[in-house]
PDB file of C-alpha atoms and ligand atoms in Angstrom:
ATOM      1  CA  MET O   1     -85.760  90.544  55.794  1.00 74.00           C
ATOM      2  CA  ASN O   2     -86.534  88.790  59.050  1.00 82.00           C
ATOM      3  CA  SER O   3     -90.317  88.943  59.554  1.00 88.00           C
ATOM      4  CA  ASN O   4     -89.816  89.154  63.328  1.00 93.00           C
ATOM      5  CA  SER O   5     -88.257  92.617  62.968  1.00 97.00           C
ATOM      6  CA  LEU O   6     -90.156  95.566  64.469  1.00 97.00           C
ATOM      7  CA  VAL O   7     -89.633  98.617  62.287  1.00 97.00           C
ATOM      8  CA  SER O   8     -93.005 100.348  62.312  1.00 95.00           C
ATOM      9  CA  ILE O   9     -95.986  99.867  64.579  1.00 95.00           C
ATOM     10  CA  THR O  10     -98.013  99.379  61.400  1.00 93.00           C
ATOM     11  CA  ASP O  11     -96.106  96.132  60.802  1.00 91.00           C
ATOM     12  CA  ILE O  12     -97.976  94.405  63.613  1.00 94.00           C
ATOM     13  CA  SER O  13    -101.624  93.410  63.875  1.00 96.00           C
ATOM     14  CA  LYS O  14    -104.094  94.108  66.672  1.00 97.00           C
ATOM     15  CA  GLU O  15    -103.670  90.500  67.831  1.00 97.00           C
ATOM     16  CA  GLU O  16     -99.893  90.935  67.978  1.00 97.00           C
ATOM     17  CA  ILE O  17    -100.265  94.177  69.950  1.00 97.00           C
ATOM     18  CA  LEU O  18    -102.569  92.453  72.455  1.00 97.00           C
ATOM     19  CA  TYR O  19    -100.179  89.502  72.642  1.00 96.00           C
ATOM     20  CA  LEU O  20     -97.256  91.830  73.436  1.00 97.00           C
ATOM     21  CA  LEU O  21     -99.296  93.579  76.128  1.00 97.00           C
ATOM     22  CA  GLU O  22    -100.107  90.243  77.716  1.00 96.00           C
ATOM     23  CA  GLN O  23     -96.424  89.257  77.620  1.00 96.00           C
ATOM     24  CA  ALA O  24     -95.448  92.627  79.122  1.00 97.00           C
ATOM     25  CA  ARG O  25     -97.824  92.005  81.979  1.00 97.00           C
ATOM     26  CA  TYR O  26     -96.175  88.617  82.524  1.00 95.00           C
ATOM     27  CA  PHE O  27     -92.715  90.208  82.633  1.00 96.00           C
ATOM     28  CA  GLU O  28     -93.893  92.829  85.080  1.00 97.00           C
ATOM     29  CA  GLU O  29     -94.756  89.957  87.417  1.00 95.00           C
ATOM     30  CA  HIS O  30     -91.643  87.897  86.509  1.00 93.00           C
ATOM     31  CA  PRO O  31     -88.895  90.315  85.384  1.00 90.00           C
ATOM     32  CA  ASN O  32     -86.020  87.860  85.822  1.00 93.00           C
ATOM     33  CA  HIS O  33     -86.616  85.033  83.401  1.00 89.00           C
ATOM     34  CA  LYS O  34     -83.474  83.504  81.919  1.00 92.00           C
ATOM     35  CA  VAL O  35     -84.751  82.612  78.471  1.00 95.00           C
ATOM     36  CA  LEU O  36     -81.951  84.331  76.514  1.00 97.00           C
ATOM     37  CA  ASP O  37     -79.139  82.132  77.779  1.00 95.00           C
ATOM     38  CA  GLY O  38     -76.475  82.060  75.030  1.00 96.00           C
ATOM     39  CA  LYS O  39     -78.060  84.913  73.060  1.00 98.00           C
ATOM     40  CA  VAL O  40     -76.336  88.217  72.311  1.00 98.00           C
ATOM     41  CA  ALA O  41     -78.082  91.500  71.470  1.00 98.00           C
ATOM     42  CA  ALA O  42     -76.496  94.567  69.873  1.00 98.00           C
ATOM     43  CA  THR O  43     -77.638  98.070  70.791  1.00 98.00           C
ATOM     44  CA  LEU O  44     -76.484 100.451  68.045  1.00 98.00           C
ATOM     45  CA  PHE O  45     -77.362 104.015  69.005  1.00 98.00           C
ATOM     46  CA  PHE O  46     -76.406 106.618  66.416  1.00 97.00           C
ATOM     47  CA  GLU O  47     -78.454 109.190  68.404  1.00 95.00           C
ATOM     48  CA  PRO O  48     -78.498 109.939  72.155  1.00 95.00           C
ATOM     49  CA  SER O  49     -80.794 107.986  74.464  1.00 97.00           C
ATOM     50  CA  THR O  50     -81.244 107.308  78.156  1.00 97.00           C
ATOM     51  CA  ARG O  51     -84.440 105.288  78.611  1.00 97.00           C
ATOM     52  CA  THR O  52     -84.654 103.340  75.386  1.00 98.00           C
ATOM     53  CA  ARG O  53     -81.101 102.045  75.371  1.00 98.00           C
ATOM     54  CA  LEU O  54     -80.879 101.353  79.095  1.00 98.00           C
ATOM     55  CA  SER O  55     -84.274  99.653  79.283  1.00 98.00           C
ATOM     56  CA  PHE O  56     -83.487  97.470  76.258  1.00 98.00           C
ATOM     57  CA  GLU O  57     -80.142  96.545  77.811  1.00 98.00           C
ATOM     58  CA  THR O  58     -81.768  95.875  81.182  1.00 98.00           C
ATOM     59  CA  ALA O  59     -84.371  93.747  79.431  1.00 98.00           C
ATOM     60  CA  VAL O  60     -81.682  91.577  77.801  1.00 98.00           C
ATOM     61  CA  ASN O  61     -79.760  91.295  81.064  1.00 98.00           C
ATOM     62  CA  ARG O  62     -82.830  90.346  83.073  1.00 97.00           C
ATOM     63  CA  LEU O  63     -83.654  87.723  80.452  1.00 97.00           C
ATOM     64  CA  GLY O  64     -80.184  86.196  80.846  1.00 97.00           C
ATOM     65  CA  GLY O  65     -78.679  87.379  77.541  1.00 98.00           C
ATOM     66  CA  ARG O  66     -75.638  89.522  76.828  1.00 98.00           C
ATOM     67  CA  VAL O  67     -75.322  92.922  75.191  1.00 98.00           C
ATOM     68  CA  ILE O  68     -72.732  94.534  72.933  1.00 98.00           C
ATOM     69  CA  GLY O  69     -73.001  97.887  71.212  1.00 98.00           C
ATOM     70  CA  PHE O  70     -72.352 101.585  71.337  1.00 97.00           C
ATOM     71  CA  SER O  71     -74.093 104.712  72.531  1.00 97.00           C
ATOM     72  CA  ASP O  72     -71.848 107.134  70.674  1.00 95.00           C
ATOM     73  CA  ALA O  73     -71.270 106.438  66.993  1.00 95.00           C
ATOM     74  CA  SER O  74     -68.306 108.849  66.932  1.00 94.00           C
ATOM     75  CA  THR O  75     -66.273 106.128  68.682  1.00 94.00           C
ATOM     76  CA  THR O  76     -67.026 103.609  65.921  1.00 95.00           C
ATOM     77  CA  SER O  77     -65.777 103.143  62.374  1.00 94.00           C
ATOM     78  CA  SER O  78     -68.789 105.038  61.034  1.00 94.00           C
ATOM     79  CA  SER O  79     -66.679 108.101  61.927  1.00 94.00           C
ATOM     80  CA  LYS O  80     -64.144 106.787  59.388  1.00 96.00           C
ATOM     81  CA  GLY O  81     -66.829 106.624  56.720  1.00 95.00           C
ATOM     82  CA  GLU O  82     -68.120 103.068  57.150  1.00 96.00           C
ATOM     83  CA  THR O  83     -71.643 102.852  55.765  1.00 97.00           C
ATOM     84  CA  LEU O  84     -74.724 101.828  57.712  1.00 97.00           C
ATOM     85  CA  LYS O  85     -75.042  98.847  55.383  1.00 98.00           C
ATOM     86  CA  ASP O  86     -71.557  97.575  56.205  1.00 98.00           C
ATOM     87  CA  THR O  87     -72.023  98.245  59.923  1.00 98.00           C
ATOM     88  CA  ILE O  88     -75.252  96.242  60.016  1.00 98.00           C
ATOM     89  CA  LYS O  89     -73.809  93.384  57.980  1.00 97.00           C
ATOM     90  CA  MET O  90     -70.783  93.194  60.265  1.00 97.00           C
ATOM     91  CA  VAL O  91     -72.717  93.333  63.525  1.00 98.00           C
ATOM     92  CA  SER O  92     -75.123  90.695  62.192  1.00 98.00           C
ATOM     93  CA  ASN O  93     -72.192  88.279  62.206  1.00 97.00           C
ATOM     94  CA  TYR O  94     -71.891  88.646  65.972  1.00 98.00           C
ATOM     95  CA  VAL O  95     -75.391  88.796  67.433  1.00 98.00           C
ATOM     96  CA  ASP O  96     -78.904  87.319  67.449  1.00 98.00           C
ATOM     97  CA  ILE O  97     -80.822  90.616  67.413  1.00 98.00           C
ATOM     98  CA  ILE O  98     -80.020  94.259  66.606  1.00 98.00           C
ATOM     99  CA  ILE O  99     -81.695  97.157  68.411  1.00 98.00           C
ATOM    100  CA  MET O 100     -80.880 100.412  66.638  1.00 98.00           C
ATOM    101  CA  ARG O 101     -81.599 104.131  66.812  1.00 98.00           C
ATOM    102  CA  HIS O 102     -80.628 106.323  63.886  1.00 97.00           C
ATOM    103  CA  TYR O 103     -81.143 109.957  62.943  1.00 95.00           C
ATOM    104  CA  LEU O 104     -82.283 109.088  59.395  1.00 96.00           C
ATOM    105  CA  GLU O 105     -85.920 108.264  58.751  1.00 96.00           C
ATOM    106  CA  GLY O 106     -86.113 104.809  57.198  1.00 97.00           C
ATOM    107  CA  ALA O 107     -82.731 103.655  58.563  1.00 98.00           C
ATOM    108  CA  ALA O 108     -84.221 100.684  60.435  1.00 98.00           C
ATOM    109  CA  ARG O 109     -86.230  99.604  57.398  1.00 97.00           C
ATOM    110  CA  TYR O 110     -83.056  99.813  55.338  1.00 98.00           C
ATOM    111  CA  ALA O 111     -81.228  97.678  57.910  1.00 98.00           C
ATOM    112  CA  THR O 112     -83.821  94.914  57.526  1.00 97.00           C
ATOM    113  CA  GLU O 113     -82.998  94.826  53.835  1.00 97.00           C
ATOM    114  CA  VAL O 114     -79.306  94.068  54.360  1.00 97.00           C
ATOM    115  CA  THR O 115     -79.557  91.349  57.035  1.00 97.00           C
ATOM    116  CA  ASP O 116     -81.701  88.433  58.141  1.00 97.00           C
ATOM    117  CA  THR O 117     -81.008  89.210  61.797  1.00 98.00           C
ATOM    118  CA  PRO O 118     -84.141  90.677  63.466  1.00 98.00           C
ATOM    119  CA  ILE O 119     -84.013  94.486  63.722  1.00 98.00           C
ATOM    120  CA  ILE O 120     -85.824  96.482  66.388  1.00 98.00           C
ATOM    121  CA  ASN O 121     -86.302 100.141  65.521  1.00 98.00           C
ATOM    122  CA  ALA O 122     -85.492 102.182  68.637  1.00 98.00           C
ATOM    123  CA  GLY O 123     -86.316 105.420  66.797  1.00 96.00           C
ATOM    124  CA  ASP O 124     -85.530 106.616  63.269  1.00 96.00           C
ATOM    125  CA  GLY O 125     -85.423 110.383  62.911  1.00 92.00           C
ATOM    126  CA  ALA O 126     -88.864 111.979  63.194  1.00 88.00           C
ATOM    127  CA  ASN O 127     -90.485 108.852  61.800  1.00 92.00           C
ATOM    128  CA  GLN O 128     -91.337 105.994  64.197  1.00 92.00           C
ATOM    129  CA  HIS O 129     -90.595 104.705  67.699  1.00 95.00           C
ATOM    130  CA  PRO O 130     -92.564 101.448  67.929  1.00 96.00           C
ATOM    131  CA  SER O 131     -91.121 100.098  71.195  1.00 98.00           C
ATOM    132  CA  GLN O 132     -92.075 103.396  72.871  1.00 98.00           C
ATOM    133  CA  THR O 133     -95.564 102.841  71.511  1.00 98.00           C
ATOM    134  CA  MET O 134     -95.787  99.412  73.076  1.00 98.00           C
ATOM    135  CA  LEU O 135     -94.888 100.836  76.486  1.00 98.00           C
ATOM    136  CA  ASP O 136     -97.320 103.706  75.919  1.00 98.00           C
ATOM    137  CA  LEU O 137    -100.102 101.261  75.082  1.00 98.00           C
ATOM    138  CA  TYR O 138     -99.219  99.172  78.112  1.00 98.00           C
ATOM    139  CA  SER O 139     -99.305 102.301  80.292  1.00 98.00           C
ATOM    140  CA  ILE O 140    -102.653 103.378  78.860  1.00 98.00           C
ATOM    141  CA  TYR O 141    -104.095  99.900  79.308  1.00 98.00           C
ATOM    142  CA  LYS O 142    -102.874  99.661  82.904  1.00 98.00           C
ATOM    143  CA  THR O 143    -104.228 103.074  83.894  1.00 98.00           C
ATOM    144  CA  GLN O 144    -107.521 103.047  81.978  1.00 98.00           C
ATOM    145  CA  GLY O 145    -108.339  99.329  82.113  1.00 98.00           C
ATOM    146  CA  SER O 146    -108.929  99.365  78.342  1.00 98.00           C
ATOM    147  CA  LEU O 147    -107.534 100.787  75.114  1.00 98.00           C
ATOM    148  CA  GLU O 148    -111.008 101.325  73.643  1.00 98.00           C
ATOM    149  CA  ASN O 149    -112.897 104.596  73.143  1.00 98.00           C
ATOM    150  CA  LEU O 150    -110.414 106.913  74.865  1.00 98.00           C
ATOM    151  CA  THR O 151    -109.919 110.635  74.343  1.00 98.00           C
ATOM    152  CA  ILE O 152    -106.213 111.289  73.946  1.00 98.00           C
ATOM    153  CA  THR O 153    -104.770 114.795  73.807  1.00 98.00           C
ATOM    154  CA  MET O 154    -101.323 115.096  72.241  1.00 98.00           C
ATOM    155  CA  VAL O 155     -99.490 118.326  73.062  1.00 98.00           C
ATOM    156  CA  GLY O 156     -96.318 120.031  71.866  1.00 96.00           C
ATOM    157  CA  ASP O 157     -94.150 118.970  68.961  1.00 95.00           C
ATOM    158  CA  LEU O 158     -96.460 116.853  66.844  1.00 96.00           C
ATOM    159  CA  LYS O 159     -94.421 117.493  63.709  1.00 94.00           C
ATOM    160  CA  TYR O 160     -91.113 115.971  64.750  1.00 93.00           C
ATOM    161  CA  GLY O 161     -92.244 113.818  67.694  1.00 92.00           C
ATOM    162  CA  ARG O 162     -91.945 110.239  66.467  1.00 92.00           C
ATOM    163  CA  THR O 163     -93.631 108.857  69.582  1.00 95.00           C
ATOM    164  CA  VAL O 164     -96.938 110.553  68.767  1.00 97.00           C
ATOM    165  CA  HIS O 165     -96.746 109.361  65.167  1.00 96.00           C
ATOM    166  CA  SER O 166     -96.354 105.728  66.236  1.00 95.00           C
ATOM    167  CA  LEU O 167     -98.982 105.946  68.980  1.00 97.00           C
ATOM    168  CA  LEU O 168    -101.529 107.509  66.662  1.00 98.00           C
ATOM    169  CA  MET O 169    -101.092 104.664  64.179  1.00 97.00           C
ATOM    170  CA  ALA O 170    -101.285 101.934  66.824  1.00 98.00           C
ATOM    171  CA  MET O 171    -104.525 103.331  68.234  1.00 98.00           C
ATOM    172  CA  ARG O 172    -106.345 102.789  64.933  1.00 97.00           C
ATOM    173  CA  TYR O 173    -107.663  99.491  66.283  1.00 97.00           C
ATOM    174  CA  PHE O 174    -109.229 101.014  69.397  1.00 98.00           C
ATOM    175  CA  ASN O 175    -111.615 103.797  68.296  1.00 98.00           C
ATOM    176  CA  PRO O 176    -109.773 106.756  69.863  1.00 98.00           C
ATOM    177  CA  THR O 177    -110.629 110.443  69.707  1.00 98.00           C
ATOM    178  CA  PHE O 178    -107.506 112.579  69.338  1.00 98.00           C
ATOM    179  CA  ARG O 179    -106.923 116.234  70.104  1.00 98.00           C
ATOM    180  CA  PHE O 180    -103.792 117.680  68.556  1.00 98.00           C
ATOM    181  CA  VAL O 181    -102.605 120.725  70.533  1.00 98.00           C
ATOM    182  CA  ALA O 182     -99.700 122.488  68.826  1.00 97.00           C
ATOM    183  CA  CYS O 183     -98.736 125.736  67.168  1.00 95.00           C
ATOM    184  CA  GLU O 184     -99.271 125.839  63.412  1.00 92.00           C
ATOM    185  CA  GLU O 185     -95.568 125.136  62.734  1.00 92.00           C
ATOM    186  CA  LEU O 186     -95.551 121.942  64.825  1.00 94.00           C
ATOM    187  CA  GLN O 187     -98.988 120.544  64.039  1.00 95.00           C
ATOM    188  CA  MET O 188     -99.515 116.882  63.193  1.00 97.00           C
ATOM    189  CA  PRO O 189     -98.152 116.307  59.663  1.00 96.00           C
ATOM    190  CA  LYS O 190    -100.592 115.767  56.840  1.00 97.00           C
ATOM    191  CA  GLU O 191     -99.601 112.124  56.316  1.00 97.00           C
ATOM    192  CA  TYR O 192    -100.835 111.340  59.849  1.00 97.00           C
ATOM    193  CA  THR O 193    -104.092 113.305  59.607  1.00 98.00           C
ATOM    194  CA  GLU O 194    -104.664 111.532  56.289  1.00 98.00           C
ATOM    195  CA  PHE O 195    -104.001 108.249  58.098  1.00 97.00           C
ATOM    196  CA  CYS O 196    -106.726 109.253  60.590  1.00 98.00           C
ATOM    197  CA  ASP O 197    -109.111 110.121  57.763  1.00 98.00           C
ATOM    198  CA  LYS O 198    -108.444 106.839  56.001  1.00 98.00           C
ATOM    199  CA  ASN O 199    -108.927 104.802  59.178  1.00 97.00           C
ATOM    200  CA  GLY O 200    -111.989 106.650  60.465  1.00 97.00           C
ATOM    201  CA  ILE O 201    -110.109 108.094  63.470  1.00 98.00           C
ATOM    202  CA  LYS O 202    -111.721 111.190  64.996  1.00 98.00           C
ATOM    203  CA  TYR O 203    -109.437 114.159  65.643  1.00 98.00           C
ATOM    204  CA  SER O 204    -109.471 117.915  66.118  1.00 98.00           C
ATOM    205  CA  LYS O 205    -106.646 120.450  65.945  1.00 98.00           C
ATOM    206  CA  HIS O 206    -106.120 123.151  68.583  1.00 98.00           C
ATOM    207  CA  THR O 207    -103.616 125.916  69.164  1.00 97.00           C
ATOM    208  CA  ASP O 208    -105.044 126.621  72.641  1.00 96.00           C
ATOM    209  CA  PHE O 209    -104.319 124.128  75.460  1.00 97.00           C
ATOM    210  CA  SER O 210    -107.657 125.041  77.014  1.00 98.00           C
ATOM    211  CA  ALA O 211    -109.429 123.935  80.195  1.00 98.00           C
ATOM    212  CA  ASP O 212    -112.101 122.329  78.046  1.00 98.00           C
ATOM    213  CA  VAL O 213    -109.522 120.178  76.263  1.00 98.00           C
ATOM    214  CA  ILE O 214    -107.812 119.206  79.529  1.00 98.00           C
ATOM    215  CA  ASN O 215    -111.019 118.463  81.428  1.00 98.00           C
ATOM    216  CA  THR O 216    -112.429 116.119  78.789  1.00 98.00           C
ATOM    217  CA  SER O 217    -109.256 114.055  78.249  1.00 98.00           C
ATOM    218  CA  ASP O 218    -108.526 110.514  79.454  1.00 98.00           C
ATOM    219  CA  ILE O 219    -104.865 110.791  78.496  1.00 98.00           C
ATOM    220  CA  ILE O 220    -102.743 113.905  78.023  1.00 98.00           C
ATOM    221  CA  TYR O 221     -99.593 113.010  76.122  1.00 98.00           C
ATOM    222  CA  MET O 222     -97.075 115.838  76.502  1.00 98.00           C
ATOM    223  CA  THR O 223     -94.045 116.018  74.204  1.00 97.00           C
ATOM    224  CA  ARG O 224     -90.760 117.892  74.106  1.00 94.00           C
ATOM    225  CA  VAL O 225     -90.044 120.292  71.261  1.00 94.00           C
ATOM    226  CA  GLN O 226     -87.331 118.380  69.392  1.00 89.00           C
ATOM    227  CA  ARG O 227     -84.523 120.917  69.157  1.00 88.00           C
ATOM    228  CA  GLU O 228     -82.288 118.459  67.277  1.00 87.00           C
ATOM    229  CA  ARG O 229     -84.695 118.332  64.302  1.00 87.00           C
ATOM    230  CA  PHE O 230     -84.780 122.114  63.684  1.00 89.00           C
ATOM    231  CA  THR O 231     -82.618 123.585  60.935  1.00 87.00           C
ATOM    232  CA  ASP O 232     -83.424 127.145  62.104  1.00 88.00           C
ATOM    233  CA  ILE O 233     -82.532 127.614  65.790  1.00 90.00           C
ATOM    234  CA  MET O 234     -84.454 130.925  65.898  1.00 89.00           C
ATOM    235  CA  GLU O 235     -87.611 129.067  64.988  1.00 87.00           C
ATOM    236  CA  TYR O 236     -86.926 126.605  67.820  1.00 90.00           C
ATOM    237  CA  GLU O 237     -86.487 129.482  70.286  1.00 88.00           C
ATOM    238  CA  ARG O 238     -89.807 130.951  69.181  1.00 87.00           C
ATOM    239  CA  VAL O 239     -91.861 127.773  69.728  1.00 86.00           C
ATOM    240  CA  LYS O 240     -90.041 125.913  72.520  1.00 90.00           C
ATOM    241  CA  ASP O 241     -92.007 127.301  75.479  1.00 87.00           C
ATOM    242  CA  LEU O 242     -95.514 127.596  74.066  1.00 90.00           C
ATOM    243  CA  TYR O 243     -97.116 124.764  76.057  1.00 95.00           C
ATOM    244  CA  THR O 244     -96.393 123.984  79.705  1.00 97.00           C
ATOM    245  CA  LEU O 245     -98.669 121.815  81.851  1.00 98.00           C
ATOM    246  CA  ARG O 246     -98.941 123.094  85.441  1.00 98.00           C
ATOM    247  CA  ASN O 247    -100.569 121.387  88.415  1.00 98.00           C
ATOM    248  CA  SER O 248    -103.280 124.036  88.799  1.00 98.00           C
ATOM    249  CA  MET O 249    -104.481 123.240  85.265  1.00 98.00           C
ATOM    250  CA  LEU O 250    -105.523 119.749  86.441  1.00 98.00           C
ATOM    251  CA  ASP O 251    -107.937 120.845  89.195  1.00 98.00           C
ATOM    252  CA  ASP O 252    -111.095 119.966  87.244  1.00 98.00           C
ATOM    253  CA  SER O 253    -109.704 117.101  85.177  1.00 98.00           C
ATOM    254  CA  ARG O 254    -111.266 113.649  85.054  1.00 98.00           C
ATOM    255  CA  ASP O 255    -110.409 111.233  87.871  1.00 98.00           C
ATOM    256  CA  ASN O 256    -109.078 108.703  85.371  1.00 98.00           C
ATOM    257  CA  LEU O 257    -106.863 111.241  83.578  1.00 98.00           C
ATOM    258  CA  ARG O 258    -103.209 110.276  83.380  1.00 98.00           C
ATOM    259  CA  ILE O 259    -100.362 112.449  82.148  1.00 98.00           C
ATOM    260  CA  LEU O 260     -97.919 110.665  79.871  1.00 98.00           C
ATOM    261  CA  HIS O 261     -94.655 111.915  78.397  1.00 98.00           C
ATOM    262  CA  PRO O 262     -92.045 109.784  76.598  1.00 97.00           C
ATOM    263  CA  LEU O 263     -89.339 111.824  78.357  1.00 97.00           C
ATOM    264  CA  PRO O 264     -86.912 113.492  78.508  1.00 95.00           C
ATOM    265  CA  ARG O 265     -88.888 116.582  79.475  1.00 96.00           C
ATOM    266  CA  VAL O 266     -87.428 120.045  79.256  1.00 93.00           C
ATOM    267  CA  ASN O 267     -90.023 122.475  80.570  1.00 91.00           C
ATOM    268  CA  GLU O 268     -93.319 121.271  79.086  1.00 96.00           C
ATOM    269  CA  ILE O 269     -94.403 119.711  82.409  1.00 98.00           C
ATOM    270  CA  ALA O 270     -93.834 121.868  85.489  1.00 98.00           C
ATOM    271  CA  TYR O 271     -92.231 120.087  88.435  1.00 98.00           C
ATOM    272  CA  ASP O 272     -95.312 120.730  90.573  1.00 98.00           C
ATOM    273  CA  VAL O 273     -97.188 118.150  88.454  1.00 98.00           C
ATOM    274  CA  ASP O 274     -94.843 115.348  89.539  1.00 98.00           C
ATOM    275  CA  ASP O 275     -96.579 114.782  92.882  1.00 97.00           C
ATOM    276  CA  ASN O 276    -100.052 114.755  91.381  1.00 98.00           C
ATOM    277  CA  PRO O 277    -101.364 111.137  91.308  1.00 98.00           C
ATOM    278  CA  LYS O 278    -102.377 111.760  87.700  1.00 98.00           C
ATOM    279  CA  ALA O 279     -98.719 112.144  86.684  1.00 98.00           C
ATOM    280  CA  TYR O 280     -97.665 108.799  85.232  1.00 98.00           C
ATOM    281  CA  TYR O 281     -94.536 109.493  83.167  1.00 98.00           C
ATOM    282  CA  PHE O 282     -91.994 107.873  85.474  1.00 98.00           C
ATOM    283  CA  GLN O 283     -94.084 104.693  85.821  1.00 98.00           C
ATOM    284  CA  GLN O 284     -94.501 104.849  82.041  1.00 98.00           C
ATOM    285  CA  ALA O 285     -90.718 104.720  81.641  1.00 98.00           C
ATOM    286  CA  GLN O 286     -90.586 101.759  84.041  1.00 98.00           C
ATOM    287  CA  ASN O 287     -93.176  99.964  81.913  1.00 98.00           C
ATOM    288  CA  GLY O 288     -90.652 100.237  79.090  1.00 98.00           C
ATOM    289  CA  LEU O 289     -88.624  97.454  80.630  1.00 98.00           C
ATOM    290  CA  TYR O 290     -91.515  94.969  80.519  1.00 98.00           C
ATOM    291  CA  ALA O 291     -92.713  96.013  77.076  1.00 98.00           C
ATOM    292  CA  ARG O 292     -89.186  95.652  75.705  1.00 98.00           C
ATOM    293  CA  GLN O 293     -88.723  92.232  77.286  1.00 98.00           C
ATOM    294  CA  ALA O 294     -91.880  91.206  75.427  1.00 98.00           C
ATOM    295  CA  ILE O 295     -90.638  92.729  72.145  1.00 98.00           C
ATOM    296  CA  ILE O 296     -87.243  91.006  72.350  1.00 98.00           C
ATOM    297  CA  CYS O 297     -88.778  87.609  73.083  1.00 98.00           C
ATOM    298  CA  LYS O 298     -91.259  87.923  70.231  1.00 97.00           C
ATOM    299  CA  ALA O 299     -88.478  88.925  67.822  1.00 97.00           C
ATOM    300  CA  LEU O 300     -86.508  85.849  68.837  1.00 97.00           C
ATOM    301  CA  GLY O 301     -89.516  83.534  68.633  1.00 96.00           C
ATOM    302  CA  ILE O 302     -89.672  82.924  72.379  1.00 95.00           C
ATOM    303  CA  ASP O 303     -93.145  82.547  73.918  1.00 89.00           C
ATOM    304  CA  ILE O 304     -92.726  82.510  77.686  1.00 81.00           C
ATOM    305  CA  LYS O 305     -96.178  81.230  78.467  1.00 72.00           C
ATOM    306  CA  LYS O 306     -95.910  78.347  75.992  1.00 71.00           C
ATOM    307  CA  MET O 307     -92.518  77.434  77.474  1.00 71.00           C
ATOM    308  CA  GLU O 308     -94.134  77.126  80.889  1.00 71.00           C
ATOM    309  CA  GLU O 309     -97.015  74.900  79.745  1.00 66.00           C
TER     310      GLU O 309
HETATM  311  N1  LIG X 401     -88.475 108.105  75.318  1.00 70.11           N
HETATM  312  C1  LIG X 401     -87.240 108.005  74.793  1.00 70.11           C
HETATM  313  O1  LIG X 401     -87.059 107.571  73.649  1.00 70.11           O
HETATM  314  O2  LIG X 401     -86.242 108.388  75.640  1.00 70.11           O
HETATM  315  P1  LIG X 401     -84.686 108.333  75.322  1.00 70.11           P
HETATM  316  O3  LIG X 401     -84.441 109.282  74.167  1.00 70.11           O
HETATM  317  O4  LIG X 401     -83.992 108.725  76.575  1.00 70.11           O
HETATM  318  O5  LIG X 401     -84.359 106.930  74.887  1.00 70.11           O
END
């Protein structure tokens, strides 16, 4: 296994998180930095994506590298029965880094076991999405001026939403208070509330997305109900529209409140929120470019600031 792989946000220390945030800030100021000359990255997406794949590919391009890969596994030999192991071993022969999204939890970890090429987990089932977490942390840091002592309200599909799982774990270093707003069926899984208990993280569970919860939040992190993870489509239909944030609900919210969403949204944020200065989800997606430039460079052992000294 290549120790520069990023599979789970729990693989990296507080110092490494702060280092990546500092590098992301550098790339925001200098997005075109040709440090990947001669390097090739593979983006292997076994599940659909817009932001993650395109921002990773933009990151490589802006850093002067090249990209190969696929966004639809049905066009590859996996449709003929080729295993993930063989696919990873083959692609490792061609590239310097593999960025992969897979529908199976643990797929990225498994990939690290069959190759020495660094693996970046771009989402594995309902498990983890660590690069999303880095852009979320960068967005929180930019909008709040700190990651410390914040009240973060997570809303929607907390069961299947891998972005909230990764963010919750990353925040363990920064003394957060979490509110988990979800129906009983989609509440935060026990393994994550146990993680909070073990790490002394404060949290409360709510089924009501109340004014009190909204008006005492620094961050509201909305999530989409993940239709693709449901085995019973009737259950999805029953829970898909339970929580929608509307502009009028923000009238008495804190000045520093920002609304985050990993996107894509379906109908959990009404369009009238988009023009509210507290809506930050499109800037959040833009921050993904800088965070992913930082992640790629770290995985390849490239420290921009040291190179400039
Ligand atoms: N946030 C996120 O992972 O978006 P995509 O599914 O479009 O990559």
